[in-house]
XYZ file of C-alpha atoms in Angstrom:
373
model
C 0.088 0.015 -0.241
C 2.478 2.415 0.939
C 4.588 1.512 -2.366
C 1.102 2.229 -4.339
C 0.933 5.780 -2.480
C 4.519 6.780 -3.311
C 4.045 5.825 -6.939
C 0.781 8.086 -7.009
C 2.622 10.941 -5.186
C 5.339 10.670 -7.920
C 3.082 10.665 -10.763
C 1.347 13.834 -9.272
C 4.771 15.557 -8.993
C 5.748 14.355 -12.716
C 2.404 15.681 -14.093
C 2.560 19.205 -12.105
C 6.200 19.664 -13.386
C 5.073 18.699 -16.972
C 2.179 21.607 -16.452
C 4.694 24.071 -15.218
C 7.242 23.588 -18.162
C 4.282 24.080 -20.493
C 2.908 27.167 -18.819
C 6.694 28.609 -18.919
C 6.839 27.766 -22.586
C 3.724 29.774 -23.066
C 4.521 32.614 -21.299
C 7.741 32.656 -23.571
C 6.079 32.936 -26.701
C 5.696 36.799 -26.209
C 9.302 37.291 -25.414
C 10.331 35.211 -28.778
C 11.494 37.032 -31.870
C 9.002 37.096 -34.755
C 11.235 34.927 -36.690
C 10.888 32.224 -34.055
C 7.288 32.381 -33.680
C 6.902 31.950 -37.508
C 9.250 29.246 -37.666
C 7.565 27.437 -34.672
C 4.001 27.992 -36.688
C 4.781 26.322 -39.509
C 2.703 23.102 -39.639
C 0.613 24.105 -36.768
C -3.280 24.366 -36.725
C -5.238 27.332 -35.390
C -8.859 27.633 -34.316
C -10.773 30.802 -34.481
C -14.101 30.930 -32.283
C -16.458 33.278 -33.687
C -20.294 34.267 -34.417
C -21.177 31.828 -37.094
C -24.433 33.601 -38.169
C -23.414 35.090 -41.472
C -22.883 32.801 -44.650
C -20.775 35.804 -46.036
C -18.606 35.859 -43.117
C -18.161 32.340 -43.122
C -17.425 32.046 -46.786
C -14.713 34.732 -46.359
C -12.717 32.619 -43.740
C -13.199 29.230 -45.359
C -12.541 30.475 -48.996
C -10.343 33.192 -48.907
C -8.448 33.274 -45.289
C -7.971 29.616 -44.881
C -6.471 28.798 -48.206
C -4.132 31.833 -48.205
C -2.830 31.281 -44.731
C -1.961 27.894 -45.338
C -0.290 28.774 -48.616
C 1.796 31.859 -47.144
C 2.514 30.117 -43.687
C 1.480 26.588 -43.689
C -0.929 27.166 -40.995
C -4.128 25.211 -40.889
C -7.226 27.431 -39.993
C -10.471 25.677 -38.018
C -13.445 27.666 -37.853
C -15.383 27.296 -34.721
C -18.914 28.900 -35.139
C -20.733 29.684 -31.797
C -24.135 31.612 -31.430
C -22.868 33.585 -28.171
C -19.387 33.959 -27.591
C -20.030 34.592 -23.813
C -20.080 30.574 -23.930
C -16.542 29.920 -24.806
C -15.320 32.729 -22.548
C -17.215 31.086 -19.654
C -15.655 27.813 -20.563
C -12.130 29.280 -20.415
C -12.846 30.764 -16.916
C -13.598 27.323 -15.665
C -10.374 25.820 -17.499
C -8.509 28.412 -15.725
C -10.225 27.634 -12.408
C -9.075 23.902 -12.992
C -5.694 24.771 -14.165
C -6.103 23.565 -17.561
C -2.932 24.672 -19.239
C -3.966 23.289 -22.702
C -7.464 24.679 -23.383
C -10.285 24.444 -25.962
C -9.702 27.863 -27.719
C -6.983 29.770 -29.587
C -8.190 32.934 -31.283
C -11.589 34.364 -30.218
C -13.498 37.036 -32.129
C -14.925 39.558 -29.957
C -15.221 43.163 -28.500
C -17.304 45.288 -25.947
C -18.658 43.689 -22.907
C -17.295 40.419 -23.772
C -13.721 41.608 -24.114
C -14.061 43.134 -20.572
C -15.438 39.916 -19.143
C -12.275 38.189 -20.728
C -9.974 41.021 -19.582
C -11.288 41.009 -16.244
C -11.013 37.220 -15.695
C -7.563 37.018 -16.810
C -8.222 34.383 -19.573
C -5.998 36.295 -22.292
C -2.651 35.363 -23.437
C -1.013 39.009 -22.853
C 0.086 41.995 -24.670
C -0.017 40.029 -28.339
C -0.013 43.652 -30.215
C 3.681 44.282 -29.042
C 4.683 41.136 -31.056
C 2.726 41.718 -34.469
C 4.725 43.557 -37.226
C 1.855 44.583 -38.763
C 0.153 46.318 -35.955
C 2.246 49.408 -37.312
C -0.027 49.607 -40.093
C -3.210 49.755 -38.175
C -5.425 53.111 -37.178
C -4.129 53.789 -33.787
C -7.569 55.079 -32.599
C -8.514 51.299 -32.817
C -5.481 50.449 -30.610
C -6.891 52.655 -27.515
C -9.769 51.276 -26.178
C -12.856 48.910 -26.912
C -16.345 50.328 -25.744
C -14.257 52.565 -23.333
C -12.270 49.616 -22.105
C -8.614 50.090 -22.541
C -7.123 47.672 -25.172
C -3.674 47.122 -23.359
C -2.385 45.505 -26.277
C -4.651 42.165 -25.498
C -6.563 42.129 -28.485
C -5.846 43.313 -32.421
C -8.465 45.261 -34.320
C -9.982 43.230 -37.098
C -12.718 45.701 -38.515
C -14.841 48.551 -38.133
C -18.624 48.634 -37.960
C -21.123 51.769 -38.282
C -24.804 51.638 -37.302
C -26.945 52.272 -39.926
C -30.750 52.640 -40.776
C -32.023 50.773 -44.198
C -35.095 51.784 -46.062
C -36.953 52.356 -49.369
C -39.007 55.335 -48.048
C -38.038 58.435 -49.475
C -37.283 61.399 -47.136
C -37.202 59.026 -44.044
C -37.149 60.046 -40.502
C -33.718 61.123 -38.887
C -34.471 62.327 -35.786
C -36.234 60.758 -32.553
C -39.083 62.998 -32.996
C -39.666 62.537 -36.756
C -39.453 58.764 -36.159
C -42.197 59.096 -33.688
C -44.493 61.109 -36.000
C -43.634 58.469 -38.801
C -44.329 55.444 -36.691
C -47.819 56.783 -35.524
C -48.865 57.896 -39.065
C -47.797 54.138 -40.381
C -48.879 51.577 -37.641
C -47.314 48.216 -38.083
C -44.649 49.151 -40.399
C -41.736 49.597 -38.034
C -39.942 47.499 -35.406
C -36.448 47.146 -34.066
C -34.531 43.931 -32.953
C -34.506 43.557 -29.141
C -31.574 44.732 -27.270
C -29.983 41.508 -26.613
C -28.988 41.765 -30.101
C -26.176 44.328 -30.405
C -27.504 46.050 -33.509
C -30.945 46.509 -31.514
C -29.143 47.628 -28.622
C -27.153 50.199 -31.030
C -30.546 51.641 -32.243
C -31.716 52.382 -28.723
C -28.552 54.371 -27.847
C -28.814 56.448 -31.028
C -32.269 57.444 -29.810
C -30.935 57.992 -26.335
C -28.338 60.392 -27.695
C -30.921 62.471 -29.457
C -33.641 62.430 -26.596
C -30.992 63.069 -23.992
C -29.024 65.585 -25.847
C -25.725 63.913 -24.874
C -23.536 60.916 -25.211
C -22.165 60.664 -21.770
C -25.423 59.260 -19.831
C -26.069 56.239 -17.516
C -28.742 53.748 -17.546
C -30.129 55.404 -14.528
C -30.951 58.659 -16.818
C -32.814 56.778 -19.566
C -36.543 57.330 -18.211
C -37.203 59.739 -21.085
C -36.293 57.082 -23.569
C -38.171 54.280 -21.993
C -41.034 56.606 -22.177
C -40.491 57.200 -25.830
C -40.296 53.484 -26.442
C -43.462 52.884 -24.533
C -45.254 55.702 -26.665
C -44.482 54.071 -29.891
C -44.993 50.597 -28.910
C -48.529 50.010 -29.572
C -47.739 51.269 -33.152
C -44.984 49.023 -33.921
C -44.954 45.696 -35.805
C -47.387 43.122 -34.000
C -48.235 46.100 -31.769
C -44.875 45.615 -29.874
C -46.137 42.585 -28.378
C -42.918 40.595 -29.626
C -39.669 42.013 -31.080
C -37.233 40.706 -33.752
C -34.642 38.296 -31.711
C -31.941 39.571 -34.190
C -31.227 42.153 -36.902
C -31.144 39.165 -39.581
C -34.854 38.823 -38.397
C -35.372 42.380 -38.894
C -33.996 42.138 -42.381
C -36.507 39.064 -43.332
C -39.272 41.258 -42.211
C -38.302 44.309 -44.149
C -37.606 41.640 -47.422
C -40.915 40.176 -47.091
C -42.498 43.783 -46.819
C -44.081 43.649 -43.213
C -41.891 46.582 -42.300
C -40.608 49.605 -44.103
C -36.962 49.761 -42.056
C -34.168 47.541 -41.117
C -31.001 48.110 -39.015
C -27.422 47.222 -39.481
C -23.784 47.738 -38.362
C -22.501 46.662 -41.850
C -23.122 49.826 -44.414
C -22.201 47.738 -47.329
C -24.595 45.160 -46.509
C -27.213 47.046 -48.506
C -25.081 47.111 -51.749
C -24.246 43.528 -51.416
C -28.123 42.509 -50.645
C -29.605 44.519 -53.534
C -26.791 43.112 -55.934
C -27.910 39.578 -54.827
C -31.626 40.589 -55.025
C -32.228 39.947 -51.530
C -33.343 43.466 -50.897
C -35.414 45.499 -52.930
C -33.585 47.504 -55.847
C -34.369 51.017 -54.200
C -33.011 49.866 -50.637
C -30.446 52.408 -49.428
C -28.471 53.094 -45.907
C -28.412 56.203 -44.088
C -27.689 57.325 -40.409
C -29.671 59.439 -38.076
C -28.831 63.173 -37.440
C -27.238 62.553 -34.143
C -24.745 60.549 -35.804
C -23.533 56.873 -36.181
C -22.171 54.578 -33.274
C -18.817 53.309 -34.732
C -16.936 50.374 -32.990
C -14.178 48.248 -33.722
C -14.219 44.387 -33.490
C -11.189 42.504 -32.566
C -9.196 39.336 -32.419
C -7.450 37.926 -29.197
C -5.777 34.669 -28.002
C -6.666 32.517 -25.027
C -4.222 32.298 -22.226
C -4.166 28.643 -22.329
C -4.188 28.404 -26.104
C -2.539 25.259 -27.482
C -1.078 26.984 -30.631
C 0.202 30.357 -29.546
C 2.691 30.819 -32.383
C 0.195 29.793 -34.859
C -2.521 32.211 -33.287
C -0.201 35.069 -33.583
C 0.756 34.325 -37.170
C -2.797 34.167 -38.046
C -3.836 37.619 -36.327
C -0.868 39.249 -38.069
C -1.986 38.104 -41.116
C -5.586 39.433 -40.660
C -4.285 42.859 -39.994
C -2.313 42.995 -43.353
C -3.587 44.866 -46.518
C -4.931 41.751 -48.469
C -7.216 40.416 -46.243
C -8.484 43.661 -45.180
C -8.983 44.776 -48.547
C -10.919 41.510 -49.508
C -13.125 41.913 -46.503
C -13.984 45.412 -47.728
C -15.692 44.415 -50.745
C -19.597 44.690 -50.354
C -19.507 41.087 -52.176
C -17.607 39.666 -49.674
C -18.359 40.835 -46.159
C -18.312 44.889 -46.595
C -16.741 45.209 -43.257
C -14.760 48.595 -42.626
C -10.734 48.208 -42.551
C -8.731 48.919 -39.700
C -5.438 49.423 -41.614
C -4.351 53.177 -42.207
C -3.888 52.466 -45.853
C -7.343 51.376 -46.551
C -9.360 52.900 -43.970
C -12.307 55.253 -44.835
C -14.544 57.495 -42.706
C -17.788 56.921 -44.697
C -20.405 57.896 -41.792
C -20.133 61.202 -39.801
C -20.267 62.319 -37.460
C -19.092 59.349 -35.498
C -20.259 58.427 -31.921
C -18.013 56.990 -29.656
C -19.325 53.812 -28.081
C -20.830 53.951 -24.669
C -19.254 51.706 -21.943
C -20.235 48.048 -21.415
C -22.123 48.904 -18.235
C -24.508 51.071 -20.510
C -24.932 48.412 -23.255
C -25.465 45.601 -20.787
C -27.703 47.823 -18.475
C -30.034 48.797 -21.745
C -30.971 45.013 -21.904
C -32.070 44.745 -18.243
C -33.867 47.986 -18.303
C -35.509 47.587 -21.689
C -37.056 44.255 -20.562
C -38.344 45.524 -17.361
C -39.725 49.008 -18.582
C -40.684 48.355 -22.192
C -40.992 44.587 -23.071
C -42.949 43.602 -20.047
C -45.092 46.776 -20.015
């Protein structure tokens, strides 16, 4: 019995010892030269955990990024689609608590409150931007903060989004007051996705800037906004008894002719969908007079990634001009570029995104003060 106990203890020490060696190795990747990182990445695989709800975006990764990454760096890309990025982040927290060194995730596509959650819980690799050679070509504004949260080098910007309204209506309403008048005169012809959807959340934030007259408000100050939304509620699609769960569902209602407006964070989506015959030919995007919420979305690396070198090489490739230029095409994705060479300021004035506390608070308060009312 004593002999068996000794063997178990010995095995435990050996396992702990191996774990420490792997941990040291992963910390060291941020101290390697870029030449060492590229050399080690040769032949590795890397996964990207990302929202999988867009066939255009999925196609971009599968048919452009994956083959070019393999061709240029001999790195194999695996796309891991999810419906809610918080799920893999929660899993990373559990893995951290369990001291799991080789985790389930390499690269993660995220921004806003999800980035803050990941940063706060200490599940990210570290200052990856200091290692990426192509970061020098990125717009420095995108490197500072993500929805008010300092980036601190923990994530690299992938693209830029601008909030837009979509319609065929001539002379559309461009202020909160004009929209209220239009909705009341045209009952059942307008709706917005509920604020659990990030696009629907941006719609409410845009109204709030107009109604409150400033862009530095807290959720506790949004009483007039809830009053406004309750005032137009009986005149919405299905009398406001239900709301689209996503902007994609809002698009479907627009295409089927049930409503006259939709909303999006991707301006070129209109050109793309008109060309494909999915939107009516006279559809166009516009912004409200107060401006367009603009934000960046990012790529980051899990602290317990199994392939840190391949993950760094992949992200460095994503912020180079070729994939950024391809991504900008309306026929591909239509996402805004983050490189200084390609970046275009299409929608002004631009509103700086509010903190994760405000966007998260809007979800809860809207449900209690509008949806349930």
